[in-house]
Structures are given as C-alpha cells and as structure tokens.
PDB file of C-alpha atoms in Angstrom:
ATOM      1  CA  MET A   1     -22.831  29.818   4.122  1.00 47.00           C
ATOM      2  CA  ALA A   2     -19.096  29.809   4.738  1.00 66.00           C
ATOM      3  CA  GLY A   3     -17.116  31.255   1.841  1.00 85.00           C
ATOM      4  CA  SER A   4     -18.283  33.527  -0.956  1.00 90.00           C
ATOM      5  CA  ILE A   5     -19.158  33.713  -4.651  1.00 92.00           C
ATOM      6  CA  GLN A   6     -17.143  36.218  -6.664  1.00 92.00           C
ATOM      7  CA  ASP A   7     -18.455  37.621  -9.952  1.00 93.00           C
ATOM      8  CA  ARG A   8     -15.312  38.242 -11.986  1.00 93.00           C
ATOM      9  CA  TRP A   9     -17.144  39.983 -14.836  1.00 94.00           C
ATOM     10  CA  PHE A  10     -18.464  42.834 -12.691  1.00 92.00           C
ATOM     11  CA  LYS A  11     -17.179  44.844  -9.767  1.00 90.00           C
ATOM     12  CA  THR A  12     -18.922  47.189  -7.365  1.00 89.00           C
ATOM     13  CA  GLU A  13     -17.710  50.784  -7.204  1.00 88.00           C
ATOM     14  CA  THR A  14     -18.833  54.087  -5.746  1.00 86.00           C
ATOM     15  CA  ASP A  15     -19.391  56.897  -8.281  1.00 81.00           C
ATOM     16  CA  THR A  16     -18.789  60.623  -7.825  1.00 82.00           C
ATOM     17  CA  ASN A  17     -22.262  61.022  -6.376  1.00 84.00           C
ATOM     18  CA  GLY A  18     -21.621  58.455  -3.672  1.00 83.00           C
ATOM     19  CA  LYS A  19     -23.838  55.857  -5.267  1.00 89.00           C
ATOM     20  CA  THR A  20     -22.889  52.185  -5.523  1.00 88.00           C
ATOM     21  CA  VAL A  21     -22.748  50.990  -9.121  1.00 89.00           C
ATOM     22  CA  ARG A  22     -21.685  47.835 -10.943  1.00 89.00           C
ATOM     23  CA  THR A  23     -19.091  48.166 -13.668  1.00 90.00           C
ATOM     24  CA  LYS A  24     -17.552  45.697 -16.055  1.00 91.00           C
ATOM     25  CA  THR A  25     -14.120  44.304 -15.275  1.00 93.00           C
ATOM     26  CA  ASP A  26     -11.333  43.681 -17.753  1.00 92.00           C
ATOM     27  CA  ARG A  27     -12.354  39.990 -17.708  1.00 92.00           C
ATOM     28  CA  HIS A  28     -15.945  40.686 -18.812  1.00 92.00           C
ATOM     29  CA  GLY A  29     -17.137  38.192 -21.403  1.00 91.00           C
ATOM     30  CA  GLY A  30     -14.047  36.017 -21.211  1.00 91.00           C
ATOM     31  CA  GLY A  31     -13.274  32.896 -19.197  1.00 92.00           C
ATOM     32  CA  MET A  32     -15.201  31.567 -16.218  1.00 94.00           C
ATOM     33  CA  ARG A  33     -17.456  34.143 -14.602  1.00 94.00           C
ATOM     34  CA  TYR A  34     -18.053  32.925 -11.041  1.00 93.00           C
ATOM     35  CA  ARG A  35     -15.450  31.820  -8.489  1.00 93.00           C
ATOM     36  CA  ALA A  36     -16.588  30.043  -5.346  1.00 91.00           C
ATOM     37  CA  ARG A  37     -14.060  30.564  -2.542  1.00 90.00           C
ATOM     38  CA  TYR A  38     -13.782  28.990   0.892  1.00 86.00           C
ATOM     39  CA  PHE A  39     -11.246  28.230   3.618  1.00 85.00           C
ATOM     40  CA  ALA A  40     -10.174  24.589   3.983  1.00 82.00           C
ATOM     41  CA  PRO A  41      -9.612  23.057   7.451  1.00 76.00           C
ATOM     42  CA  ASP A  42      -5.881  23.770   7.122  1.00 74.00           C
ATOM     43  CA  GLY A  43      -6.630  27.491   6.818  1.00 78.00           C
ATOM     44  CA  LYS A  44      -5.754  27.736   3.136  1.00 82.00           C
ATOM     45  CA  ARG A  45      -8.150  29.450   0.739  1.00 86.00           C
ATOM     46  CA  LYS A  46      -9.507  27.183  -1.999  1.00 84.00           C
ATOM     47  CA  SER A  47     -11.673  27.991  -4.996  1.00 88.00           C
ATOM     48  CA  LYS A  48     -13.487  26.592  -8.002  1.00 89.00           C
ATOM     49  CA  SER A  49     -14.632  28.492 -11.102  1.00 93.00           C
ATOM     50  CA  PHE A  50     -17.993  28.287 -12.886  1.00 93.00           C
ATOM     51  CA  ALA A  51     -19.180  29.557 -16.251  1.00 94.00           C
ATOM     52  CA  ASP A  52     -21.678  32.352 -16.952  1.00 93.00           C
ATOM     53  CA  GLY A  53     -25.202  31.264 -16.012  1.00 93.00           C
ATOM     54  CA  GLN A  54     -23.962  28.815 -13.360  1.00 94.00           C
ATOM     55  CA  LYS A  55     -24.183  30.988 -10.254  1.00 93.00           C
ATOM     56  CA  ARG A  56     -26.796  28.671  -8.776  1.00 94.00           C
ATOM     57  CA  LEU A  57     -24.511  25.695  -9.383  1.00 93.00           C
ATOM     58  CA  ALA A  58     -21.638  27.543  -7.732  1.00 92.00           C
ATOM     59  CA  GLU A  59     -23.776  28.238  -4.662  1.00 91.00           C
ATOM     60  CA  GLN A  60     -24.826  24.582  -4.408  1.00 92.00           C
ATOM     61  CA  TRP A  61     -21.232  23.418  -4.714  1.00 87.00           C
ATOM     62  CA  LEU A  62     -20.058  25.864  -2.057  1.00 90.00           C
ATOM     63  CA  SER A  63     -22.885  24.821   0.258  1.00 89.00           C
ATOM     64  CA  SER A  64     -21.887  21.150  -0.127  1.00 85.00           C
ATOM     65  CA  ILE A  65     -18.226  21.911   0.572  1.00 84.00           C
ATOM     66  CA  SER A  66     -19.157  23.957   3.648  1.00 85.00           C
ATOM     67  CA  ALA A  67     -21.270  21.090   4.984  1.00 84.00           C
ATOM     68  CA  ASP A  68     -18.398  18.623   4.507  1.00 78.00           C
ATOM     69  CA  VAL A  69     -16.050  20.941   6.401  1.00 80.00           C
ATOM     70  CA  ALA A  70     -18.553  21.264   9.255  1.00 79.00           C
ATOM     71  CA  ARG A  71     -18.994  17.466   9.476  1.00 74.00           C
ATOM     72  CA  GLY A  72     -15.267  16.796   9.348  1.00 73.00           C
ATOM     73  CA  GLN A  73     -15.675  14.961   6.024  1.00 73.00           C
ATOM     74  CA  TYR A  74     -13.917  17.464   3.802  1.00 79.00           C
ATOM     75  CA  ILE A  75     -11.854  16.058   0.934  1.00 81.00           C
ATOM     76  CA  ASP A  76      -9.441  18.422  -0.787  1.00 81.00           C
ATOM     77  CA  PRO A  77     -10.401  18.311  -4.503  1.00 82.00           C
ATOM     78  CA  ASN A  78      -6.760  18.689  -5.544  1.00 81.00           C
ATOM     79  CA  ALA A  79      -5.666  15.826  -3.275  1.00 84.00           C
ATOM     80  CA  ALA A  80      -8.506  13.658  -4.555  1.00 89.00           C
ATOM     81  CA  ARG A  81      -7.160  14.072  -8.091  1.00 91.00           C
ATOM     82  CA  THR A  82      -3.736  12.707  -7.057  1.00 94.00           C
ATOM     83  CA  SER A  83      -3.083   9.384  -8.756  1.00 96.00           C
ATOM     84  CA  PHE A  84      -2.639   6.223  -6.714  1.00 97.00           C
ATOM     85  CA  GLN A  85       0.928   5.836  -8.023  1.00 97.00           C
ATOM     86  CA  ASP A  86       1.997   9.365  -7.062  1.00 97.00           C
ATOM     87  CA  PHE A  87       0.617   8.983  -3.547  1.00 96.00           C
ATOM     88  CA  ALA A  88       1.985   5.431  -3.138  1.00 97.00           C
ATOM     89  CA  GLU A  89       5.504   6.467  -4.108  1.00 96.00           C
ATOM     90  CA  ARG A  90       5.490   9.306  -1.575  1.00 96.00           C
ATOM     91  CA  TRP A  91       4.017   7.001   1.074  1.00 95.00           C
ATOM     92  CA  LEU A  92       6.671   4.342   0.475  1.00 95.00           C
ATOM     93  CA  ALA A  93       9.474   6.900   0.625  1.00 93.00           C
ATOM     94  CA  SER A  94       8.247   7.971   4.086  1.00 92.00           C
ATOM     95  CA  GLN A  95       8.278   4.446   5.514  1.00 89.00           C
ATOM     96  CA  SER A  96      11.010   3.421   7.939  1.00 83.00           C
ATOM     97  CA  GLY A  97      12.271  -0.058   8.749  1.00 76.00           C
ATOM     98  CA  ASP A  98      14.038  -2.809   6.853  1.00 76.00           C
ATOM     99  CA  PRO A  99      15.347  -1.485   3.494  1.00 80.00           C
ATOM    100  CA  ASN A 100      14.884  -4.962   2.030  1.00 78.00           C
ATOM    101  CA  THR A 101      11.181  -4.875   2.900  1.00 83.00           C
ATOM    102  CA  LYS A 102      10.812  -1.489   1.222  1.00 87.00           C
ATOM    103  CA  ALA A 103      12.615  -2.724  -1.868  1.00 87.00           C
ATOM    104  CA  SER A 104      10.344  -5.764  -2.036  1.00 87.00           C
ATOM    105  CA  MET A 105       7.264  -3.580  -1.666  1.00 93.00           C
ATOM    106  CA  GLN A 106       8.489  -1.248  -4.395  1.00 93.00           C
ATOM    107  CA  SER A 107       8.939  -4.220  -6.704  1.00 92.00           C
ATOM    108  CA  GLN A 108       5.440  -5.524  -5.971  1.00 95.00           C
ATOM    109  CA  LEU A 109       3.874  -2.138  -6.620  1.00 96.00           C
ATOM    110  CA  THR A 110       5.822  -1.591  -9.838  1.00 96.00           C
ATOM    111  CA  LEU A 111       5.107  -5.031 -11.285  1.00 95.00           C
ATOM    112  CA  HIS A 112       1.569  -5.777 -10.130  1.00 96.00           C
ATOM    113  CA  VAL A 113      -0.180  -2.635  -8.849  1.00 97.00           C
ATOM    114  CA  PHE A 114       0.794   0.465 -10.830  1.00 97.00           C
ATOM    115  CA  PRO A 115       0.024  -1.111 -14.240  1.00 97.00           C
ATOM    116  CA  ARG A 116      -3.510  -1.880 -13.022  1.00 97.00           C
ATOM    117  CA  ILE A 117      -4.595   0.984 -10.760  1.00 97.00           C
ATOM    118  CA  GLY A 118      -1.627   3.361 -10.646  1.00 97.00           C
ATOM    119  CA  ALA A 119      -3.203   6.030 -12.874  1.00 97.00           C
ATOM    120  CA  ARG A 120      -6.562   6.114 -11.065  1.00 96.00           C
ATOM    121  CA  PRO A 121      -7.229   9.313  -9.041  1.00 96.00           C
ATOM    122  CA  LEU A 122      -7.576   8.579  -5.331  1.00 95.00           C
ATOM    123  CA  GLY A 123     -10.952  10.295  -5.040  1.00 91.00           C
ATOM    124  CA  SER A 124     -12.467   8.061  -7.716  1.00 93.00           C
ATOM    125  CA  PHE A 125     -11.854   4.702  -6.000  1.00 95.00           C
ATOM    126  CA  GLN A 126     -14.929   2.550  -5.421  1.00 96.00           C
ATOM    127  CA  PRO A 127     -15.219  -1.024  -4.072  1.00 97.00           C
ATOM    128  CA  SER A 128     -15.869  -2.205  -7.636  1.00 97.00           C
ATOM    129  CA  HIS A 129     -12.377  -1.084  -8.644  1.00 97.00           C
ATOM    130  CA  ILE A 130     -10.822  -3.117  -5.833  1.00 97.00           C
ATOM    131  CA  ARG A 131     -12.932  -6.175  -6.672  1.00 97.00           C
ATOM    132  CA  GLU A 132     -11.706  -5.967 -10.267  1.00 97.00           C
ATOM    133  CA  PHE A 133      -8.129  -5.565  -9.037  1.00 97.00           C
ATOM    134  CA  VAL A 134      -8.406  -8.699  -6.866  1.00 97.00           C
ATOM    135  CA  THR A 135      -9.835 -10.636  -9.810  1.00 96.00           C
ATOM    136  CA  GLN A 136      -6.874  -9.580 -11.958  1.00 96.00           C
ATOM    137  CA  LEU A 137      -4.400 -10.711  -9.296  1.00 95.00           C
ATOM    138  CA  GLU A 138      -6.084 -14.117  -9.059  1.00 93.00           C
ATOM    139  CA  ALA A 139      -6.080 -14.492 -12.859  1.00 93.00           C
ATOM    140  CA  SER A 140      -2.368 -13.643 -13.124  1.00 93.00           C
ATOM    141  CA  GLY A 141      -1.288 -17.071 -11.895  1.00 89.00           C
ATOM    142  CA  MET A 142       0.539 -15.856  -8.784  1.00 91.00           C
ATOM    143  CA  SER A 143       0.117 -17.720  -5.521  1.00 90.00           C
ATOM    144  CA  GLY A 144      -2.758 -16.746  -3.263  1.00 91.00           C
ATOM    145  CA  SER A 145      -0.422 -15.842  -0.405  1.00 91.00           C
ATOM    146  CA  TYR A 146       1.588 -13.489  -2.635  1.00 93.00           C
ATOM    147  CA  ALA A 147      -1.613 -11.902  -3.968  1.00 95.00           C
ATOM    148  CA  ARG A 148      -2.714 -11.263  -0.383  1.00 96.00           C
ATOM    149  CA  VAL A 149       0.578  -9.513   0.396  1.00 95.00           C
ATOM    150  CA  ILE A 150       0.047  -7.218  -2.588  1.00 97.00           C
ATOM    151  CA  PHE A 151      -3.558  -6.573  -1.562  1.00 97.00           C
ATOM    152  CA  SER A 152      -2.498  -5.704   2.001  1.00 96.00           C
ATOM    153  CA  ASN A 153      -0.039  -3.132   0.645  1.00 96.00           C
ATOM    154  CA  VAL A 154      -2.759  -1.497  -1.466  1.00 97.00           C
ATOM    155  CA  ARG A 155      -5.071  -1.479   1.557  1.00 97.00           C
ATOM    156  CA  ALA A 156      -2.411   0.191   3.716  1.00 96.00           C
ATOM    157  CA  ILE A 157      -1.751   2.867   1.092  1.00 97.00           C
ATOM    158  CA  LEU A 158      -5.444   3.689   0.702  1.00 97.00           C
ATOM    159  CA  SER A 159      -5.841   3.844   4.503  1.00 96.00           C
ATOM    160  CA  ALA A 160      -3.038   6.420   4.579  1.00 96.00           C
ATOM    161  CA  ALA A 161      -4.804   8.332   1.796  1.00 94.00           C
ATOM    162  CA  VAL A 162      -7.986   8.431   3.901  1.00 92.00           C
ATOM    163  CA  GLU A 163      -6.056   9.785   6.872  1.00 90.00           C
ATOM    164  CA  ASP A 164      -4.493  12.446   4.640  1.00 88.00           C
ATOM    165  CA  GLY A 165      -7.908  13.562   3.415  1.00 85.00           C
ATOM    166  CA  CYS A 166      -7.567  12.316  -0.155  1.00 89.00           C
ATOM    167  CA  LEU A 167     -10.687  10.126  -0.146  1.00 89.00           C
ATOM    168  CA  PRO A 168     -13.554   9.628   2.327  1.00 87.00           C
ATOM    169  CA  LYS A 169     -13.145   5.909   3.081  1.00 92.00           C
ATOM    170  CA  ASN A 170     -11.038   2.924   2.144  1.00 96.00           C
ATOM    171  CA  PRO A 171     -12.799   0.812  -0.517  1.00 96.00           C
ATOM    172  CA  CYS A 172     -10.720  -2.216   0.539  1.00 97.00           C
ATOM    173  CA  HIS A 173     -12.786  -2.329   3.744  1.00 96.00           C
ATOM    174  CA  SER A 174     -16.060  -2.749   1.880  1.00 96.00           C
ATOM    175  CA  ARG A 175     -18.038  -5.865   2.781  1.00 95.00           C
ATOM    176  CA  THR A 176     -18.221  -6.704  -0.922  1.00 96.00           C
ATOM    177  CA  VAL A 177     -14.425  -6.888  -1.239  1.00 96.00           C
ATOM    178  CA  THR A 178     -12.855 -10.237  -0.360  1.00 95.00           C
ATOM    179  CA  LEU A 179      -9.230 -11.258  -0.027  1.00 94.00           C
ATOM    180  CA  PRO A 180      -7.594 -13.102  -2.926  1.00 94.00           C
ATOM    181  CA  GLU A 181      -8.256 -16.824  -2.813  1.00 91.00           C
ATOM    182  CA  MET A 182      -5.474 -18.876  -1.295  1.00 85.00           C
ATOM    183  CA  GLY A 183      -6.152 -21.851  -3.543  1.00 73.00           C
ATOM    184  CA  ALA A 184      -5.596 -25.484  -2.726  1.00 66.00           C
ATOM    185  CA  ARG A 185      -2.051 -26.104  -1.647  1.00 68.00           C
ATOM    186  CA  ARG A 186      -0.924 -29.461  -0.387  1.00 74.00           C
ATOM    187  CA  VAL A 187       2.586 -29.950   0.941  1.00 76.00           C
ATOM    188  CA  VAL A 188       3.911 -33.415   0.125  1.00 84.00           C
ATOM    189  CA  PRO A 189       7.030 -34.313   2.160  1.00 86.00           C
ATOM    190  CA  TRP A 190       9.847 -36.117   0.392  1.00 88.00           C
ATOM    191  CA  LEU A 191      10.124 -39.841   1.038  1.00 92.00           C
ATOM    192  CA  PRO A 192      13.309 -40.963   2.849  1.00 91.00           C
ATOM    193  CA  GLU A 193      14.624 -42.545  -0.345  1.00 94.00           C
ATOM    194  CA  ARG A 194      14.532 -39.187  -2.119  1.00 94.00           C
ATOM    195  CA  VAL A 195      16.201 -37.406   0.805  1.00 93.00           C
ATOM    196  CA  PHE A 196      19.026 -39.934   0.954  1.00 94.00           C
ATOM    197  CA  ALA A 197      19.476 -39.787  -2.809  1.00 95.00           C
ATOM    198  CA  MET A 198      19.703 -36.001  -2.685  1.00 93.00           C
ATOM    199  CA  ARG A 199      22.247 -36.210   0.142  1.00 93.00           C
ATOM    200  CA  ALA A 200      24.365 -38.740  -1.712  1.00 94.00           C
ATOM    201  CA  ALA A 201      24.397 -36.529  -4.805  1.00 95.00           C
ATOM    202  CA  ARG A 202      25.925 -33.605  -2.887  1.00 93.00           C
ATOM    203  CA  VAL A 203      29.639 -33.142  -2.336  1.00 94.00           C
ATOM    204  CA  GLU A 204      30.691 -33.789   1.234  1.00 92.00           C
ATOM    205  CA  ARG A 205      30.702 -30.154   2.379  1.00 91.00           C
ATOM    206  CA  PHE A 206      27.054 -29.663   1.339  1.00 92.00           C
ATOM    207  CA  ARG A 207      25.565 -32.865   2.784  1.00 92.00           C
ATOM    208  CA  ALA A 208      24.961 -31.261   6.154  1.00 90.00           C
ATOM    209  CA  MET A 209      22.544 -28.874   4.433  1.00 92.00           C
ATOM    210  CA  VAL A 210      20.315 -31.814   3.540  1.00 92.00           C
ATOM    211  CA  ASP A 211      20.573 -33.140   7.102  1.00 90.00           C
ATOM    212  CA  VAL A 212      19.380 -29.943   8.800  1.00 89.00           C
ATOM    213  CA  GLY A 213      16.860 -29.176   6.067  1.00 90.00           C
ATOM    214  CA  ALA A 214      15.102 -32.517   6.019  1.00 89.00           C
ATOM    215  CA  GLY A 215      15.881 -33.518   9.599  1.00 86.00           C
ATOM    216  CA  CYS A 216      15.307 -30.236  11.441  1.00 86.00           C
ATOM    217  CA  GLY A 217      12.985 -28.385   9.064  1.00 86.00           C
ATOM    218  CA  LEU A 218      15.219 -25.352   8.555  1.00 89.00           C
ATOM    219  CA  ARG A 219      14.482 -22.904   5.773  1.00 89.00           C
ATOM    220  CA  GLN A 220      17.104 -22.180   3.127  1.00 91.00           C
ATOM    221  CA  GLY A 221      18.250 -18.911   4.702  1.00 90.00           C
ATOM    222  CA  GLU A 222      18.443 -20.566   8.126  1.00 91.00           C
ATOM    223  CA  ILE A 223      20.609 -23.359   6.718  1.00 92.00           C
ATOM    224  CA  LEU A 224      22.983 -20.849   5.131  1.00 91.00           C
ATOM    225  CA  GLY A 225      23.114 -18.851   8.371  1.00 90.00           C
ATOM    226  CA  LEU A 226      23.694 -21.839  10.665  1.00 90.00           C
ATOM    227  CA  ALA A 227      26.857 -21.631  12.755  1.00 89.00           C
ATOM    228  CA  VAL A 228      28.611 -24.443  14.628  1.00 88.00           C
ATOM    229  CA  ASP A 229      28.139 -22.735  17.992  1.00 89.00           C
ATOM    230  CA  ALA A 230      24.346 -22.869  17.466  1.00 88.00           C
ATOM    231  CA  ILE A 231      24.501 -26.649  17.907  1.00 87.00           C
ATOM    232  CA  ASP A 232      24.476 -28.040  21.454  1.00 88.00           C
ATOM    233  CA  PHE A 233      26.000 -31.492  20.917  1.00 86.00           C
ATOM    234  CA  ASP A 234      25.721 -32.434  24.608  1.00 87.00           C
ATOM    235  CA  ASN A 235      21.929 -31.995  24.617  1.00 86.00           C
ATOM    236  CA  ASP A 236      21.291 -32.952  20.981  1.00 85.00           C
ATOM    237  CA  THR A 237      19.771 -29.518  20.329  1.00 89.00           C
ATOM    238  CA  LEU A 238      20.093 -27.127  17.397  1.00 89.00           C
ATOM    239  CA  HIS A 239      19.258 -23.470  18.070  1.00 91.00           C
ATOM    240  CA  VAL A 240      17.856 -21.485  15.127  1.00 90.00           C
ATOM    241  CA  VAL A 241      18.933 -17.925  15.888  1.00 90.00           C
ATOM    242  CA  GLN A 242      19.762 -16.363  12.530  1.00 91.00           C
ATOM    243  CA  GLN A 243      19.396 -16.595   8.775  1.00 91.00           C
ATOM    244  CA  LEU A 244      21.367 -15.372   5.777  1.00 87.00           C
ATOM    245  CA  LYS A 245      19.363 -13.212   3.385  1.00 83.00           C
ATOM    246  CA  LEU A 246      19.836 -10.580   0.709  1.00 75.00           C
ATOM    247  CA  SER A 247      19.287  -6.947   1.641  1.00 72.00           C
ATOM    248  CA  LEU A 248      19.449  -4.637  -1.369  1.00 68.00           C
ATOM    249  CA  SER A 249      21.402  -7.360  -3.196  1.00 72.00           C
ATOM    250  CA  GLN A 250      23.909  -7.697  -0.324  1.00 79.00           C
ATOM    251  CA  PRO A 251      24.085 -10.857   1.862  1.00 85.00           C
ATOM    252  CA  VAL A 252      23.504 -10.084   5.545  1.00 83.00           C
ATOM    253  CA  PHE A 253      22.799 -12.044   8.718  1.00 86.00           C
ATOM    254  CA  ALA A 254      19.381 -11.394  10.260  1.00 83.00           C
ATOM    255  CA  PRO A 255      17.003 -12.986  12.802  1.00 86.00           C
ATOM    256  CA  PRO A 256      14.885 -15.896  11.514  1.00 86.00           C
ATOM    257  CA  LYS A 257      11.700 -15.107   9.599  1.00 78.00           C
ATOM    258  CA  GLY A 258       9.304 -13.207  11.834  1.00 71.00           C
ATOM    259  CA  GLY A 259      12.060 -12.794  14.431  1.00 72.00           C
ATOM    260  CA  LYS A 260      11.100 -16.149  15.937  1.00 75.00           C
ATOM    261  CA  LEU A 261      13.963 -17.990  17.598  1.00 77.00           C
ATOM    262  CA  ARG A 262      13.477 -21.711  18.123  1.00 81.00           C
ATOM    263  CA  ALA A 263      15.244 -24.984  18.857  1.00 78.00           C
ATOM    264  CA  SER A 264      15.213 -28.402  17.227  1.00 73.00           C
ATOM    265  CA  ARG A 265      16.146 -31.333  19.406  1.00 70.00           C
ATOM    266  CA  SER A 266      16.970 -34.969  18.726  1.00 59.00           C
ATOM    267  CA  PRO A 267      14.977 -37.151  21.146  1.00 51.00           C
ATOM    268  CA  ASN A 268      17.356 -40.121  21.132  1.00 51.00           C
ATOM    269  CA  PRO A 269      21.085 -40.919  20.907  1.00 45.00           C
ATOM    270  CA  SER A 270      20.773 -41.691  17.191  1.00 48.00           C
ATOM    271  CA  ARG A 271      20.092 -37.964  16.859  1.00 48.00           C
ATOM    272  CA  THR A 272      17.123 -38.296  14.563  1.00 44.00           C
ATOM    273  CA  PRO A 273      15.936 -34.690  14.924  1.00 45.00           C
ATOM    274  CA  SER A 274      12.382 -33.565  15.447  1.00 42.00           C
ATOM    275  CA  ARG A 275      11.403 -29.918  15.182  1.00 42.00           C
ATOM    276  CA  HIS A 276      10.087 -28.019  18.202  1.00 40.00           C
ATOM    277  CA  THR A 277       8.998 -24.420  17.729  1.00 37.00           C
TER     278      THR A 277
END
C-alpha cells in the first residue's frame, strides 16, 4: 500500500536498555487519532484524519486512494470540494478571445447558473443534478436556443474541471441528459403592405434601413455597419462585410456574425434584391 497510517496518540521510542517502546504523545486522548498520508500525482503529500477506533477505516480509505492513483483516476479531495462558482470564475478569467463574449458569458452565469448550481461542490455533481438544471432553464421562459447556449457553457466548465482533476467525468455527457428543448418557433415574414407602411413612417434618412433589412435580409448590426462602398451599383450587389455591435458597452465595427462574409444581389434592373449567402 502506498502511503502510511500515522498514530498521533502514540510514538515509538528506544529506551535506555535499547528496547523499542510505545509512549503517549502530547496529543493523546485529544482530536483525531489516525492520519492517513499519501503522495498525490503532483508529488504533494496529502492526508486525511480519522478518529480513535477507525484505523481499519483509515486503511480502507488509503487503499482506495492508492488504487485511484495507480489507475490514473485520482481526484484531489480538496479540489472536489471546490464550488462550481469558484471554479467557473477562475476558468472564465483564464479565457482569451473577444471581451464581449466573455462579458456575455459572465452575465449568463451570474443570472442563470450560479443561483441554481453555483454552490454545489464539483465532486458531488451527478447527471440528476444536470437534468434538474435543464428542467429549470426550460421552465424559466427563456428561448430554447438561449438555454442551449447556457447549457453549453456549463458543459465546457465541467469538462475543464474533469481535466483539472476535480471530478471523474462530466455529468453533462451522460446519456440521460438531453439538451434544452428548442420549442416550436415559426418565423412569419412581414407582408409587403407592412414593410411599405414601416418605410413610410420613417424619416428619409432611415428609410434605407428598411430597404436593406426587408430587401436584403441584413441583421440590425449589419444595417448599422453598412457603408456606401460596400454597395456595387454597377453589378446590383451589396457586400455584407461588417457589423456594428457593442463591446463592453462601446460601439465597435466587427465582422458579420460568425465571421461569414456574403453578398446580396438584385437579379433585375428594378433592383429587387434577393439574398445569396
């Protein structure tokens, strides 16, 4: 068995006659008696204490820990007690990339995740906890697509926790856990009469927004980011190359959603646009 069991109530000494004897320590009769000690895979010494009369239990625990280390399935007990929120906040702080994406993720975690599972220790997660979490998201009234984004963030965080040795496997990957329901969503395009009425209600400078929105299918940010030089009047083509969005509350130009550039072209001289992606 790797590791050892220390009896903190007695110590072994050699008397004046050269004999080995057991003597009481200053701790005798107080506190936990046995301390099981072992070396974790990172080389650090770990331990757990047991009460008087629990030496057998200490040996069984140490044997189980040693087997986990040998199989490569060791989970640090201290790491397993880390709450989901503490780990998630450290994980998010270590992420690189778009600051706006990080800010959005932080908001999602703060509003929808931490109140539900933030206090749960990582090592205690079971598929049943994730199933309950998904049910709560669906019952909250949010859209199915938004609930799936939140679920994917939780899944990513728990995968990182597995890699860091905080829990043995990701409960989100259980076959009994399903993604939040998308729900029935039917897109009903506006009738031409409504489009023309909306256009007529705008002041002159804003009417072009209705034209490119309804006629070319541009998103709001793409409309706000549209520049004159993105329109090829000779070939009746509009190039969607950027959008205007908020990044940490500041407006910035950025590539279209998903980084996908595209063009929308009018097929006839009347320039009735049709969208080509």
